PDB file of C-alpha atoms in Angstrom:
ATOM      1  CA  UNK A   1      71.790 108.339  97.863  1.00 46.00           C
ATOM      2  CA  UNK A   2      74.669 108.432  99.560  1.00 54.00           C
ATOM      3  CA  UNK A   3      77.999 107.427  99.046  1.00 63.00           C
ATOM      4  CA  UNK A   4      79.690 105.583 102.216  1.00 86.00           C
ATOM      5  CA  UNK A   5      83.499 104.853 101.799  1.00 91.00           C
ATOM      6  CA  UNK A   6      83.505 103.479 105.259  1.00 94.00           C
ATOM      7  CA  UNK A   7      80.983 100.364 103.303  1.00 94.00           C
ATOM      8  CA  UNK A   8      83.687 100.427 100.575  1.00 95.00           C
ATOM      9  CA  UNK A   9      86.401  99.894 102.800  1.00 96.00           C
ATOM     10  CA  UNK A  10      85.053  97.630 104.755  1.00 97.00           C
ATOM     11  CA  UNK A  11      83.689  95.699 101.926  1.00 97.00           C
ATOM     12  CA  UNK A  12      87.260  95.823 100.671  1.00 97.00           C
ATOM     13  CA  UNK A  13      88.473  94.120 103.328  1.00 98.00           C
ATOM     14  CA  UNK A  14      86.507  90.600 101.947  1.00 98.00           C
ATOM     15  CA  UNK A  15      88.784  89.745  99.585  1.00 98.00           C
ATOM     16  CA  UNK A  16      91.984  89.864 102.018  1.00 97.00           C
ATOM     17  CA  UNK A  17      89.903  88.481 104.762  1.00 97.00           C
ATOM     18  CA  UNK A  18      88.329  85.421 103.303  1.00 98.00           C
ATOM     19  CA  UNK A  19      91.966  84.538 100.847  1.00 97.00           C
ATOM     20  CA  UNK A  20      93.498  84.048 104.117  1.00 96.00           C
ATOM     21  CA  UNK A  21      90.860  81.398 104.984  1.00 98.00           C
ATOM     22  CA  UNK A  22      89.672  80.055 101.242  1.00 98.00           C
ATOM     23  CA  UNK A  23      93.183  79.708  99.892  1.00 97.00           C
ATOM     24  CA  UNK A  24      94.757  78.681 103.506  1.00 96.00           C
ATOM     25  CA  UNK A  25      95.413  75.050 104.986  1.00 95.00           C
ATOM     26  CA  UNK A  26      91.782  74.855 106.117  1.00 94.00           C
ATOM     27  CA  UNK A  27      90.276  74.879 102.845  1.00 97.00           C
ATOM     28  CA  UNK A  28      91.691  74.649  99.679  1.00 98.00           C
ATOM     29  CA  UNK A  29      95.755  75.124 100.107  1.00 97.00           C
ATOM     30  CA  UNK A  30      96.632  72.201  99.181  1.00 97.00           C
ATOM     31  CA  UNK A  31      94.287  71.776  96.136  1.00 98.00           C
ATOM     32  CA  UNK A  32      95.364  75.339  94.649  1.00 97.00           C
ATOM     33  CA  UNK A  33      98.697  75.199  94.998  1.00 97.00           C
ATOM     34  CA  UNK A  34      98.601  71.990  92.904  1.00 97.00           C
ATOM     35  CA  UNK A  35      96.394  72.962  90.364  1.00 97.00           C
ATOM     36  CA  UNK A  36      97.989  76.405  89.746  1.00 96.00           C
ATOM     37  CA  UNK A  37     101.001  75.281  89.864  1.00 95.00           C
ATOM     38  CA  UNK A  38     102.204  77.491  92.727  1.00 94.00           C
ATOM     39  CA  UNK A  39     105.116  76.308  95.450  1.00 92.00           C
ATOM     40  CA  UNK A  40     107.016  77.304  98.644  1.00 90.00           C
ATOM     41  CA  UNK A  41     109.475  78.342  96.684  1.00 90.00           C
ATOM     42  CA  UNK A  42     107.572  80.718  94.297  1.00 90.00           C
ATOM     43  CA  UNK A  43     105.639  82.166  97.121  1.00 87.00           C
ATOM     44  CA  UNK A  44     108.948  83.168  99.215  1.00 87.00           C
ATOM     45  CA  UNK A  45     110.117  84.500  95.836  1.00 83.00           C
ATOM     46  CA  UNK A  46     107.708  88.067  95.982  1.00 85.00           C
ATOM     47  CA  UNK A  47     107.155  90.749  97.458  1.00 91.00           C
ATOM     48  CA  UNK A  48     104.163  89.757  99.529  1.00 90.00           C
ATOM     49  CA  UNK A  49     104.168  93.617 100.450  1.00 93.00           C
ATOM     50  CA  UNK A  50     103.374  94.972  96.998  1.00 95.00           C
ATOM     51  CA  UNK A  51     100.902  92.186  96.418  1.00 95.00           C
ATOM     52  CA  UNK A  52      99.082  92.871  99.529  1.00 95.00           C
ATOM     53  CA  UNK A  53      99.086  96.590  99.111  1.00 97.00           C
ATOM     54  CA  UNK A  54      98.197  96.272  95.589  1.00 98.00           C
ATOM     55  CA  UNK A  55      95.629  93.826  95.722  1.00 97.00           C
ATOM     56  CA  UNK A  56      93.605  95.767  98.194  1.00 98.00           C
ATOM     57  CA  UNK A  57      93.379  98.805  95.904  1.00 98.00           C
ATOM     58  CA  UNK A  58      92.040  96.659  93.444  1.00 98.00           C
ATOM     59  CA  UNK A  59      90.038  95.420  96.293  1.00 98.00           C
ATOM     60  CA  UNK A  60      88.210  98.744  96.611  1.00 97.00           C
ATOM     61  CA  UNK A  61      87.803  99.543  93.565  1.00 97.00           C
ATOM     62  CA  UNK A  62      85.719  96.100  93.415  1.00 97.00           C
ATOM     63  CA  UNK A  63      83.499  97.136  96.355  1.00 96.00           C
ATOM     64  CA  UNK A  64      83.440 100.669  94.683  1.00 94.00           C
ATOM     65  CA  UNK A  65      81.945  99.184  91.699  1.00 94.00           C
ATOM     66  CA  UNK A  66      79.893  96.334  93.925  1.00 95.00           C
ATOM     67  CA  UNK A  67      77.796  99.654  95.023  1.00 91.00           C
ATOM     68  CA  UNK A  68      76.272  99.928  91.061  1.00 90.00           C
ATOM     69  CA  UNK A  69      75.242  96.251  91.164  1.00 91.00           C
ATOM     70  CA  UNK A  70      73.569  95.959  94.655  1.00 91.00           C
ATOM     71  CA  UNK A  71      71.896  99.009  95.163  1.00 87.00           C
ATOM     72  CA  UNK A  72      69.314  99.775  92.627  1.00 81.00           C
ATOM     73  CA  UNK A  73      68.744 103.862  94.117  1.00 79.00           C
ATOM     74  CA  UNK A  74      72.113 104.492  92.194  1.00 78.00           C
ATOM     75  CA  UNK A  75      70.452 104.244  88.513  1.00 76.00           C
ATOM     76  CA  UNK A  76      67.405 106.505  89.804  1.00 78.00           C
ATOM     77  CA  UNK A  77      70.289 109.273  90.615  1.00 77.00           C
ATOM     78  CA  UNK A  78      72.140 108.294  87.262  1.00 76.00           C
ATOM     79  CA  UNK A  79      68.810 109.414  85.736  1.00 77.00           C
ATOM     80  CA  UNK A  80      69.029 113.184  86.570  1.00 80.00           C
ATOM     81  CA  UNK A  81      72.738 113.608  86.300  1.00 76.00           C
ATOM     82  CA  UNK A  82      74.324 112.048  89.304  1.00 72.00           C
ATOM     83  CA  UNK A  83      73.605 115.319  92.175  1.00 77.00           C
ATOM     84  CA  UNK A  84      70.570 115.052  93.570  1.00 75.00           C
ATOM     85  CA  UNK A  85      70.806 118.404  95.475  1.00 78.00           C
ATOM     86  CA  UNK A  86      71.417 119.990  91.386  1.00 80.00           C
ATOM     87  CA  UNK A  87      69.295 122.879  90.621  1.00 81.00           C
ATOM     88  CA  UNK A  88      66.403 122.037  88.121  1.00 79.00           C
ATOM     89  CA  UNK A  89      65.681 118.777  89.961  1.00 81.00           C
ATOM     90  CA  UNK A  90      61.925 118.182  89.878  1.00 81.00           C
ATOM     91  CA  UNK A  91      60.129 117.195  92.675  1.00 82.00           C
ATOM     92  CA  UNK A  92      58.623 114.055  91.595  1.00 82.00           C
ATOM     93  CA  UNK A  93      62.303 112.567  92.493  1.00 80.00           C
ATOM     94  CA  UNK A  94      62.745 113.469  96.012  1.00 82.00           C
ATOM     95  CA  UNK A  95      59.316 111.963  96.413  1.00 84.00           C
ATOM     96  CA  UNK A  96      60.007 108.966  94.019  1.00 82.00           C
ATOM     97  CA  UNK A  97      63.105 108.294  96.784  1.00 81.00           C
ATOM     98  CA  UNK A  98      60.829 109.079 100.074  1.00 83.00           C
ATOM     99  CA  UNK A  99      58.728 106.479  98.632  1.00 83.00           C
ATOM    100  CA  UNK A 100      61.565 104.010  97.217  1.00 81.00           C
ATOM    101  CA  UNK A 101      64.929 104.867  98.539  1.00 78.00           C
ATOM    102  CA  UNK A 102      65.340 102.127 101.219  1.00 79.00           C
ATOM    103  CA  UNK A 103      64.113  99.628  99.381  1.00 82.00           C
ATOM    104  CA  UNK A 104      66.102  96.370  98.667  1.00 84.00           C
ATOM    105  CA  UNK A 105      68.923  98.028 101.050  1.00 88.00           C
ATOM    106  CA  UNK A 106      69.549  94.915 102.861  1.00 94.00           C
ATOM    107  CA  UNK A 107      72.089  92.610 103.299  1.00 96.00           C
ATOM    108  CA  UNK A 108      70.117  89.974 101.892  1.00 97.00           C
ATOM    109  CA  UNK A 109      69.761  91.509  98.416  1.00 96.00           C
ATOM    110  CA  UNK A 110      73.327  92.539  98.527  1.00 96.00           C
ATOM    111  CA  UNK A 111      74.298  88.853  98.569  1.00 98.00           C
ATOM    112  CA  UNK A 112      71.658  87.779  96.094  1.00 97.00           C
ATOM    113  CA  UNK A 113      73.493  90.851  93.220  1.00 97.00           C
ATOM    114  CA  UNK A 114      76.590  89.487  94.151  1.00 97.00           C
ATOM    115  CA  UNK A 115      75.582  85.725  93.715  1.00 98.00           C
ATOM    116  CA  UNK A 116      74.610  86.709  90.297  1.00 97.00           C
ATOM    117  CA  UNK A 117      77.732  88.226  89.275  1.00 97.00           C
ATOM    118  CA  UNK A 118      79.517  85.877  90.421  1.00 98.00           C
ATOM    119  CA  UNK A 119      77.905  83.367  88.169  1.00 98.00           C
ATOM    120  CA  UNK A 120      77.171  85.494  85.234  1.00 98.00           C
ATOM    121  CA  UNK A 121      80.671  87.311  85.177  1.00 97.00           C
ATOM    122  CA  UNK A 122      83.380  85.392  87.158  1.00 98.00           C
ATOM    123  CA  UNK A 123      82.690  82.545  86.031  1.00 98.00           C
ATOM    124  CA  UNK A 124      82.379  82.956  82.178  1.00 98.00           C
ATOM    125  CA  UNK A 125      85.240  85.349  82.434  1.00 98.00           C
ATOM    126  CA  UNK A 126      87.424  82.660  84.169  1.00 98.00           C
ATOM    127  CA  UNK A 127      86.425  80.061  82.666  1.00 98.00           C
ATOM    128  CA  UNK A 128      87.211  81.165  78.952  1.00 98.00           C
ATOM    129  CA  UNK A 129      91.039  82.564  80.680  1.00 98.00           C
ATOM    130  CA  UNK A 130      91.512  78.198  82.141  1.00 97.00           C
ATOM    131  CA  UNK A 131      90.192  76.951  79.288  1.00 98.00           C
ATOM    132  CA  UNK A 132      93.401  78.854  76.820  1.00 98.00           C
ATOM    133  CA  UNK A 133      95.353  78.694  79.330  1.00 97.00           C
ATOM    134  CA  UNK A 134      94.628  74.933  79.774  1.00 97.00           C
ATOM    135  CA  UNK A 135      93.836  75.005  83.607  1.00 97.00           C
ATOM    136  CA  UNK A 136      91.604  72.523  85.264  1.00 98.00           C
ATOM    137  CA  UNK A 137      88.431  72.911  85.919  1.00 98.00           C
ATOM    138  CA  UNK A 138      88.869  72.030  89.824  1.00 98.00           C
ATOM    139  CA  UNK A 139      91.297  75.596  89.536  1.00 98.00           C
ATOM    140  CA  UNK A 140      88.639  77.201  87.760  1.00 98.00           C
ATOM    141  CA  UNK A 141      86.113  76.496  90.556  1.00 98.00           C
ATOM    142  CA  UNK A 142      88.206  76.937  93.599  1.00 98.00           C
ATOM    143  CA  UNK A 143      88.766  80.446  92.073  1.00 98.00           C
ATOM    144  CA  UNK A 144      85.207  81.115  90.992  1.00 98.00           C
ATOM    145  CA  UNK A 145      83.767  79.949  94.236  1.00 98.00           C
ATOM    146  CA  UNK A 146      86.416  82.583  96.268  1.00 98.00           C
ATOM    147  CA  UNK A 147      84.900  85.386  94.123  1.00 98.00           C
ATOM    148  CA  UNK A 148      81.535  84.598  93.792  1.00 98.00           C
ATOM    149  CA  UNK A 149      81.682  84.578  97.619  1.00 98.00           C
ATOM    150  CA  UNK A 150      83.300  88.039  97.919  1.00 98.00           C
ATOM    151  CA  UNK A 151      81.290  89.404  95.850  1.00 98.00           C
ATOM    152  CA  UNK A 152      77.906  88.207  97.744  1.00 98.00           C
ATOM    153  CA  UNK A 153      79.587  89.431 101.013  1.00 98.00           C
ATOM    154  CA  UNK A 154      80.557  92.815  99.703  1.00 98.00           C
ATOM    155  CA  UNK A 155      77.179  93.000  97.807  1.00 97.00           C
ATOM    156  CA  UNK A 156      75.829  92.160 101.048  1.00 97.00           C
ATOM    157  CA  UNK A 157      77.874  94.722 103.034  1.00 97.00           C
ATOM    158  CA  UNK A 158      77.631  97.953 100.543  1.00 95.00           C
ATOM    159  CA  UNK A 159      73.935  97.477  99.976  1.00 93.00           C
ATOM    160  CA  UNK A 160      72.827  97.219 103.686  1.00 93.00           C
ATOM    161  CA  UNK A 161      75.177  99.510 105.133  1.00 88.00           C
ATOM    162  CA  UNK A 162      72.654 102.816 105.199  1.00 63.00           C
TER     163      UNK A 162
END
């Protein structure tokens, strides 16, 4: 297996991409600002710089991590040390991966891993942080919904991309 930063960065690229759309005055703007609490006057406050810059590292270390979720080759190479190419590696795992290695590579898949985390991690996670920190639950979704569809596109993206 592989690894492809090109998938990683592209993959990384979700999360800027689809804010501009989920959190602009197409979609959910208006209800976001209002429910988080955020204004025009907050937002012209920062360094929209740093944020970008630093929100797309985080970004690929996301779609870095995305990789371990989506494609399921990566625990077959965990299992004999991470370096397929090592010296001491039987043969019964190069033909274990000519029989196996493309499967569930598709785009399809990719989406359904990230689906799944979005619902079995975001949500939980971000859901416990607006309940303390007495948020509604219409923030709680909007944000939810914006990672649980990142995540199925970059699932989708670093599990097809061969």
């Amino acid at each position: 297996m592989d690894f492809n930063f090109l998938a990683i960065l592209v993959a990384a690229l979700v999360p800027m991409v689809l804010g501009f759309i989920w959190y602009g005055p197409m979609l959910f703007q208006k209800a976001w600002m209002r429910e988080s609490g955020m204004t025009e006057e907050k937002m012209k406050g920062s360094n929209m710089g740093v944020i970008f810059g630093l929100s797309f590292v985080l970004a690929l270390l996301l779609a870095f991590f995305v990789q371990f979720l989506a494609i399921h080759q990566t625990g077959v190479v965990s299992l004999i040390g991470g370096d397929p190419t090592a010296e001491g590696i039987l043969p019964s795992f190069q033909a274990f991966m000519d029989d196996y290695g493309s499967h569930f590579r598709t785009f399809k898949h990719g989406v359904l891993h990230g689906a799944v985390a979005g619902i079995f991690f975001v949500f939980p996670i971000m859901a416990t942080n607006g309940m303390f920190e007495r948020k509604s639950w219409k923030l709680t979704f909007i944000n939810v919904g914006y990672w649980t569809l990142c995540l199925m596109l970059m699932g989708g993206i670093v599990c097809a991309w061969v």
